[in-house]
Amino acid sequence: MDFSVNLGLLKLKTPLMLASGTWGLGENLDKFFSLKEIRENIGALVTKGISINPRKGNPPPRLFETPCGLINFIGVENPGIKEFKKSFLPKIKKFGIPVIVNLYGEKIEEFLELAKDLKKEKVAGLELNISCPNVEKGGIYFSYDPKIVSELVRKVRKVWERFLAVKLSPVGPVYEIAEICEKSGADAIVVANTYPALAVISLKPFKILQGGLSGPAIKPLTLRLVYEISKKIKIPVIGCGGIISGKDALEYLLSGAKAFQIGTTNLIDPRSAIKIMRELKEFKNGLCDKSDTC
Ligand SMILES: Cc1cc2nc3c(=O)[nH]c(=O)nc-3n(C[C@H](O)[C@H](O)[C@H](O)COP(=O)(O)O)c2cc1C
């Protein structure tokens, strides 16, 4: 069955992409899948967010499980662009699937520097994470500021000719930002990142953890965003939020997404990609009765 997807400058063998941060930098994929499984099931690998300098991330606790979701407060731990290019990229390129590098910057200049630095590398595309604090604007997230997002996308577009996606935050002026990304030259948008959330992790002493909520809890929220945004823009929308089954993926595709990313489910079962693609194929083949157990 042909599952190929055309996202303009990026062609995928399947619509399934591994979401940023949930497979590390991807260097261990072959410990869980055969090469054949990788190439037949995973349309693209999106790396963990990469910054110019190495980042240690936040001190623990960094993860908290809620009844149907996960709150993470990782803080974009990564080895920095130099080490990524030297020690990780050669390995993940060998898997033979498109590699999309997720960029983390705190200034427009940082995103530009990262994009320029990757020009000579064999990566299929970039994904701009705009859920980052803009230090030049007092730390307000890029995703709250349509003007800044427009400037960011236009400037990166000028230096980057391959596939360029922007990963939206699900909060803030989301629809406006989606339209601005399209006008500013993005090839696709990813809908969306995690939702700001809070968990009480200890009653006495009272302790909280604030971070981003992901997993099945967010699926209905993000699905709505995908449905509404797909009606407003012409560039492809890539759905991302709470997918744990083929049925979830199909719901995203029917709601307007051209492709989808899976995140938290990889942390529950590293082989989720295989299960989700198998279930999606069964649905498409009409073998499945579309019940919840499918
Ligand atoms: C542990 C963890 C780390 C993440 N790191 C990143 C990151 O570095 N950059 C990014 O854009 N999104 C990051 N995300 C967000 C995911 O890529 C995805 O957008 C989000 O989890 C929603 O999808 P899901 O419900 O399938 O997990 C991270 C998510 C988790 C759970």
CSV table of C-alpha atoms and ligand atoms in Angstrom, one decimal:
chain,number,residue,atom,x,y,z
A,1,MET,CA,0.0,0.0,0.0
A,2,ASP,CA,1.4,3.4,-1.0
A,3,PHE,CA,1.5,5.7,2.0
A,4,SER,CA,3.8,8.3,0.6
A,5,VAL,CA,3.1,11.9,1.4
A,6,ASN,CA,4.1,15.0,-0.5
A,7,LEU,CA,4.9,18.0,1.7
A,8,GLY,CA,6.2,20.1,-1.1
A,9,LEU,CA,9.9,20.2,-0.7
A,10,LEU,CA,9.8,17.1,1.4
A,11,LYS,CA,8.6,13.7,0.3
A,12,LEU,CA,7.9,11.1,3.0
A,13,LYS,CA,7.5,7.3,2.5
A,14,THR,CA,4.9,7.3,5.3
A,15,PRO,CA,3.0,10.1,7.1
A,16,LEU,CA,4.4,9.1,10.4
A,17,MET,CA,7.2,11.3,11.9
A,18,LEU,CA,8.9,10.9,15.2
A,19,ALA,CA,8.3,14.0,17.3
A,20,SER,CA,11.1,16.2,18.7
A,21,GLY,CA,12.5,15.2,22.0
A,22,THR,CA,10.9,11.8,22.3
A,23,TRP,CA,13.6,9.8,20.7
A,24,GLY,CA,16.5,11.9,21.9
A,25,LEU,CA,18.7,12.7,18.9
A,26,GLY,CA,17.6,9.5,17.2
A,27,GLU,CA,21.0,7.8,17.5
A,28,ASN,CA,19.5,4.7,19.2
A,29,LEU,CA,16.7,4.0,16.7
A,30,ASP,CA,18.5,0.9,15.4
A,31,LYS,CA,18.5,-0.6,18.9
A,32,PHE,CA,14.7,-0.9,18.7
A,33,PHE,CA,14.0,-1.4,15.0
A,34,SER,CA,15.6,-3.2,12.1
A,35,LEU,CA,16.8,-0.9,9.3
A,36,LYS,CA,13.9,-2.3,7.1
A,37,GLU,CA,11.4,-1.4,9.8
A,38,ILE,CA,12.8,2.1,10.1
A,39,ARG,CA,12.6,2.7,6.3
A,40,GLU,CA,9.2,1.1,5.9
A,41,ASN,CA,7.4,2.8,8.8
A,42,ILE,CA,9.1,6.0,9.8
A,43,GLY,CA,8.5,8.8,7.3
A,44,ALA,CA,11.0,11.2,9.1
A,45,LEU,CA,12.9,11.6,12.3
A,46,VAL,CA,12.7,15.0,14.0
A,47,THR,CA,15.6,15.5,16.4
A,48,LYS,CA,15.5,16.9,19.9
A,49,GLY,CA,15.7,20.7,19.9
A,50,ILE,CA,19.3,21.8,19.0
A,51,SER,CA,20.8,25.0,20.3
A,52,ILE,CA,24.0,26.8,19.5
A,53,ASN,CA,25.6,25.9,22.8
A,54,PRO,CA,25.2,22.7,24.8
A,55,ARG,CA,22.3,22.8,27.4
A,56,LYS,CA,22.2,20.8,30.5
A,57,GLY,CA,18.4,21.2,30.8
A,58,ASN,CA,16.6,21.6,34.1
A,59,PRO,CA,17.4,19.8,37.4
A,60,PRO,CA,15.1,17.0,38.4
A,61,PRO,CA,12.2,16.4,38.7
A,62,ARG,CA,11.7,16.8,34.9
A,63,LEU,CA,8.8,14.4,34.2
A,64,PHE,CA,5.5,13.8,35.9
A,65,GLU,CA,2.8,11.4,34.8
A,66,THR,CA,-0.8,12.5,35.0
A,67,PRO,CA,-3.8,10.1,34.5
A,68,CYS,CA,-3.6,10.4,30.7
A,69,GLY,CA,-0.7,12.6,30.0
A,70,LEU,CA,2.8,13.6,30.8
A,71,ILE,CA,4.2,16.9,32.1
A,72,ASN,CA,7.8,17.5,31.0
A,73,PHE,CA,10.2,20.2,32.2
A,74,ILE,CA,13.3,18.9,30.4
A,75,GLY,CA,14.6,22.4,29.3
A,76,VAL,CA,15.9,21.3,25.9
A,77,GLU,CA,18.9,19.4,27.1
A,78,ASN,CA,21.1,18.8,24.1
A,79,PRO,CA,24.8,18.7,23.1
A,80,GLY,CA,24.8,21.9,21.0
A,81,ILE,CA,25.1,22.1,17.2
A,82,LYS,CA,28.8,21.4,17.0
A,83,GLU,CA,28.7,18.1,18.8
A,84,PHE,CA,25.4,17.2,17.1
A,85,LYS,CA,27.0,17.5,13.7
A,86,LYS,CA,30.1,15.6,14.8
A,87,SER,CA,28.8,12.8,16.9
A,88,PHE,CA,25.1,12.3,16.1
A,89,LEU,CA,24.2,13.4,12.6
A,90,PRO,CA,26.5,10.9,10.8
A,91,LYS,CA,24.9,8.0,12.7
A,92,ILE,CA,21.2,9.1,12.2
A,93,LYS,CA,21.8,9.8,8.5
A,94,LYS,CA,22.7,6.1,8.0
A,95,PHE,CA,19.1,5.1,8.8
A,96,GLY,CA,18.2,6.4,5.3
A,97,ILE,CA,15.1,8.4,6.4
A,98,PRO,CA,14.7,12.1,6.2
A,99,VAL,CA,16.2,13.9,9.2
A,100,ILE,CA,14.5,17.1,10.3
A,101,VAL,CA,16.4,19.2,12.8
A,102,ASN,CA,14.3,20.9,15.4
A,103,LEU,CA,15.9,24.3,16.2
A,104,TYR,CA,15.9,26.0,19.6
A,105,GLY,CA,16.9,29.7,19.7
A,106,GLU,CA,16.4,32.5,22.2
A,107,LYS,CA,17.2,35.2,19.6
A,108,ILE,CA,16.3,35.4,15.9
A,109,GLU,CA,20.1,35.6,15.3
A,110,GLU,CA,20.5,32.2,17.0
A,111,PHE,CA,18.0,30.5,14.7
A,112,LEU,CA,19.8,32.0,11.7
A,113,GLU,CA,23.2,30.9,12.9
A,114,LEU,CA,21.9,27.4,13.4
A,115,ALA,CA,20.2,27.3,9.9
A,116,LYS,CA,23.4,28.6,8.2
A,117,ASP,CA,25.4,26.0,10.1
A,118,LEU,CA,23.3,23.2,8.8
A,119,LYS,CA,23.3,24.3,5.2
A,120,LYS,CA,26.3,22.0,4.3
A,121,GLU,CA,24.8,19.0,6.1
A,122,LYS,CA,22.6,16.4,4.6
A,123,VAL,CA,19.5,17.1,6.5
A,124,ALA,CA,16.1,17.1,4.8
A,125,GLY,CA,14.6,20.1,6.7
A,126,LEU,CA,14.3,22.3,9.7
A,127,GLU,CA,11.6,22.6,12.3
A,128,LEU,CA,11.5,25.9,14.1
A,129,ASN,CA,10.4,25.6,17.7
A,130,ILE,CA,8.8,28.9,18.5
A,131,SER,CA,7.9,27.9,22.0
A,132,CYS,CA,11.1,29.5,23.1
A,133,PRO,CA,11.6,32.6,25.2
A,134,ASN,CA,12.8,35.6,23.1
A,135,VAL,CA,15.4,37.1,25.3
A,136,GLU,CA,15.5,40.3,23.3
A,137,LYS,CA,11.8,40.9,24.2
A,138,GLY,CA,12.1,40.2,27.9
A,139,GLY,CA,11.7,36.5,27.6
A,140,ILE,CA,8.2,36.5,26.1
A,141,TYR,CA,7.7,33.4,23.9
A,142,PHE,CA,8.1,33.9,20.2
A,143,SER,CA,4.8,32.1,19.8
A,144,TYR,CA,2.9,35.0,21.4
A,145,ASP,CA,4.3,37.6,19.0
A,146,PRO,CA,3.1,37.4,15.4
A,147,LYS,CA,5.4,40.2,14.2
A,148,ILE,CA,8.5,38.4,15.6
A,149,VAL,CA,7.4,35.1,14.1
A,150,SER,CA,7.0,36.7,10.8
A,151,GLU,CA,10.5,38.2,11.0
A,152,LEU,CA,11.9,34.9,12.2
A,153,VAL,CA,10.4,32.8,9.4
A,154,ARG,CA,11.3,35.3,6.6
A,155,LYS,CA,14.9,35.6,7.8
A,156,VAL,CA,15.3,31.8,8.1
A,157,ARG,CA,13.6,31.3,4.7
A,158,LYS,CA,16.2,33.6,3.1
A,159,VAL,CA,19.1,31.4,4.2
A,160,TRP,CA,17.4,27.9,4.1
A,161,GLU,CA,16.2,26.5,0.7
A,162,ARG,CA,15.1,23.1,1.8
A,163,PHE,CA,12.0,22.1,3.7
A,164,LEU,CA,11.1,24.6,6.5
A,165,ALA,CA,8.4,23.8,9.1
A,166,VAL,CA,7.3,25.9,12.0
A,167,LYS,CA,6.2,24.1,15.1
A,168,LEU,CA,3.4,26.1,16.7
A,169,SER,CA,2.6,26.5,20.4
A,170,PRO,CA,-1.0,25.5,21.0
A,171,VAL,CA,-1.5,28.6,23.1
A,172,GLY,CA,-1.4,32.3,22.2
A,173,PRO,CA,-2.7,33.8,18.9
A,174,VAL,CA,-2.4,30.4,17.2
A,175,TYR,CA,-4.5,31.0,14.1
A,176,GLU,CA,-2.9,34.3,13.4
A,177,ILE,CA,0.6,32.7,13.8
A,178,ALA,CA,-0.4,29.9,11.4
A,179,GLU,CA,-1.4,32.3,8.7
A,180,ILE,CA,1.7,34.4,9.3
A,181,CYS,CA,4.0,31.4,8.9
A,182,GLU,CA,2.4,30.6,5.6
A,183,LYS,CA,2.7,34.2,4.3
A,184,SER,CA,6.3,34.4,5.6
A,185,GLY,CA,7.5,31.4,3.5
A,186,ALA,CA,7.1,28.3,5.7
A,187,ASP,CA,6.5,25.0,3.8
A,188,ALA,CA,4.5,23.4,6.6
A,189,ILE,CA,3.4,23.9,10.1
A,190,VAL,CA,3.4,21.4,12.9
A,191,VAL,CA,0.4,21.7,15.2
A,192,ALA,CA,1.4,21.6,18.0
A,193,ASN,CA,3.8,21.6,20.9
A,194,THR,CA,2.9,20.8,24.5
A,195,TYR,CA,0.3,22.8,26.7
A,196,PRO,CA,1.6,24.8,29.7
A,197,ALA,CA,0.5,22.8,32.7
A,198,LEU,CA,1.1,22.3,36.4
A,199,ALA,CA,1.1,19.3,38.7
A,200,VAL,CA,1.2,19.2,42.5
A,201,ILE,CA,4.0,16.7,43.1
A,202,SER,CA,4.0,16.8,46.9
A,203,LEU,CA,1.2,17.9,49.3
A,204,LYS,CA,3.4,18.3,52.3
A,205,PRO,CA,5.7,20.1,51.8
A,206,PHE,CA,3.6,21.6,49.0
A,207,LYS,CA,5.6,21.2,45.7
A,208,ILE,CA,4.6,21.8,42.2
A,209,LEU,CA,6.1,21.1,38.8
A,210,GLN,CA,5.3,23.3,35.8
A,211,GLY,CA,6.0,22.1,32.3
A,212,GLY,CA,4.4,21.0,29.0
A,213,LEU,CA,1.5,18.6,28.9
A,214,SER,CA,1.5,15.9,26.2
A,215,GLY,CA,-0.1,12.6,25.5
A,216,PRO,CA,-3.7,11.4,25.1
A,217,ALA,CA,-5.0,14.2,27.4
A,218,ILE,CA,-4.3,16.8,24.7
A,219,LYS,CA,-5.5,14.9,21.6
A,220,PRO,CA,-9.0,16.5,21.5
A,221,LEU,CA,-7.5,20.0,21.9
A,222,THR,CA,-4.9,19.7,19.3
A,223,LEU,CA,-7.2,17.8,16.9
A,224,ARG,CA,-9.5,20.9,17.0
A,225,LEU,CA,-6.6,23.2,16.2
A,226,VAL,CA,-5.6,21.0,13.3
A,227,TYR,CA,-9.1,20.9,11.9
A,228,GLU,CA,-9.6,24.7,12.2
A,229,ILE,CA,-6.1,25.7,11.0
A,230,SER,CA,-6.3,23.3,8.0
A,231,LYS,CA,-9.3,25.3,6.7
A,232,LYS,CA,-7.4,28.6,7.0
A,233,ILE,CA,-4.1,27.8,5.3
A,234,LYS,CA,-2.9,26.0,2.1
A,235,ILE,CA,0.5,24.7,3.2
A,236,PRO,CA,0.5,21.3,4.8
A,237,VAL,CA,-0.4,20.9,8.4
A,238,ILE,CA,1.4,18.2,10.4
A,239,GLY,CA,-0.7,17.0,13.4
A,240,CYS,CA,1.0,16.3,16.7
A,241,GLY,CA,-0.7,15.6,20.0
A,242,GLY,CA,-1.7,12.5,21.9
A,243,ILE,CA,-1.5,10.0,19.0
A,244,ILE,CA,-1.1,6.5,20.5
A,245,SER,CA,-3.0,4.4,17.9
A,246,GLY,CA,-3.7,4.1,14.2
A,247,LYS,CA,-7.2,5.3,14.8
A,248,ASP,CA,-5.8,8.5,16.5
A,249,ALA,CA,-3.5,9.0,13.4
A,250,LEU,CA,-6.4,8.5,11.0
A,251,GLU,CA,-8.5,11.0,12.9
A,252,TYR,CA,-5.8,13.6,12.4
A,253,LEU,CA,-5.5,12.8,8.7
A,254,LEU,CA,-9.2,13.0,8.3
A,255,SER,CA,-9.3,16.3,10.2
A,256,GLY,CA,-6.9,18.0,7.7
A,257,ALA,CA,-3.4,16.9,8.6
A,258,LYS,CA,-1.2,15.7,5.7
A,259,ALA,CA,1.2,13.9,8.1
A,260,PHE,CA,1.4,13.3,11.8
A,261,GLN,CA,4.1,13.1,14.6
A,262,ILE,CA,4.1,10.8,17.5
A,263,GLY,CA,5.7,11.8,20.8
A,264,THR,CA,4.8,10.6,24.3
A,265,THR,CA,3.7,7.2,23.0
A,266,ASN,CA,7.4,6.5,22.1
A,267,LEU,CA,8.2,6.8,25.8
A,268,ILE,CA,5.6,4.2,26.7
A,269,ASP,CA,6.5,1.8,23.9
A,270,PRO,CA,9.6,2.6,21.8
A,271,ARG,CA,8.1,0.5,18.9
A,272,SER,CA,4.9,2.5,18.8
A,273,ALA,CA,5.7,3.6,15.2
A,274,ILE,CA,5.3,0.0,14.0
A,275,LYS,CA,2.1,-0.6,15.8
A,276,ILE,CA,0.6,2.7,14.7
A,277,MET,CA,1.5,2.2,11.0
A,278,ARG,CA,0.2,-1.4,11.2
A,279,GLU,CA,-3.2,-0.2,12.6
A,280,LEU,CA,-3.4,2.6,10.1
A,281,LYS,CA,-2.8,0.1,7.2
A,282,GLU,CA,-5.5,-2.1,8.6
A,283,PHE,CA,-8.0,0.8,8.7
A,284,LYS,CA,-7.1,1.8,5.2
A,285,ASN,CA,-7.4,-1.8,4.0
A,286,GLY,CA,-10.9,-1.9,5.4
A,287,LEU,CA,-9.9,-4.9,7.5
A,288,CYS,CA,-10.7,-3.1,10.7
A,289,ASP,CA,-14.2,-2.5,12.0
A,290,LYS,CA,-13.2,1.0,13.2
A,291,SER,CA,-14.0,0.0,16.8
A,292,ASP,CA,-12.0,1.5,19.6
A,293,THR,CA,-9.9,-1.6,20.0
A,294,CYS,CA,-8.4,-1.2,16.5
B,1,LIG,C1,10.1,14.5,27.0
B,1,LIG,C2,9.7,15.5,25.9
B,1,LIG,C3,10.6,16.3,25.3
B,1,LIG,C4,10.3,17.2,24.2
B,1,LIG,N1,11.2,18.0,23.6
B,1,LIG,C5,10.9,18.8,22.6
B,1,LIG,C6,11.8,19.6,22.0
B,1,LIG,O1,13.0,19.6,22.3
B,1,LIG,N2,11.4,20.5,21.0
B,1,LIG,C7,10.1,20.5,20.6
B,1,LIG,O2,9.8,21.3,19.7
B,1,LIG,N3,9.2,19.7,21.2
B,1,LIG,C8,9.5,18.9,22.2
B,1,LIG,N4,8.6,18.1,22.8
B,1,LIG,C9,7.2,18.1,22.3
B,1,LIG,C10,6.8,17.0,21.4
B,1,LIG,O3,7.6,16.9,20.2
B,1,LIG,C11,5.3,17.0,20.9
B,1,LIG,O4,5.1,18.2,20.3
B,1,LIG,C12,4.4,17.0,22.1
B,1,LIG,O5,4.8,16.0,23.1
B,1,LIG,C13,3.0,16.6,21.7
B,1,LIG,O6,2.9,15.3,21.1
B,1,LIG,P1,2.5,13.9,21.9
B,1,LIG,O7,1.3,14.2,22.7
B,1,LIG,O8,2.4,12.9,20.9
B,1,LIG,O9,3.7,13.7,22.8
B,1,LIG,C14,8.9,17.2,23.8
B,1,LIG,C15,8.0,16.4,24.4
B,1,LIG,C16,8.3,15.5,25.4
B,1,LIG,C17,7.3,14.6,26.1
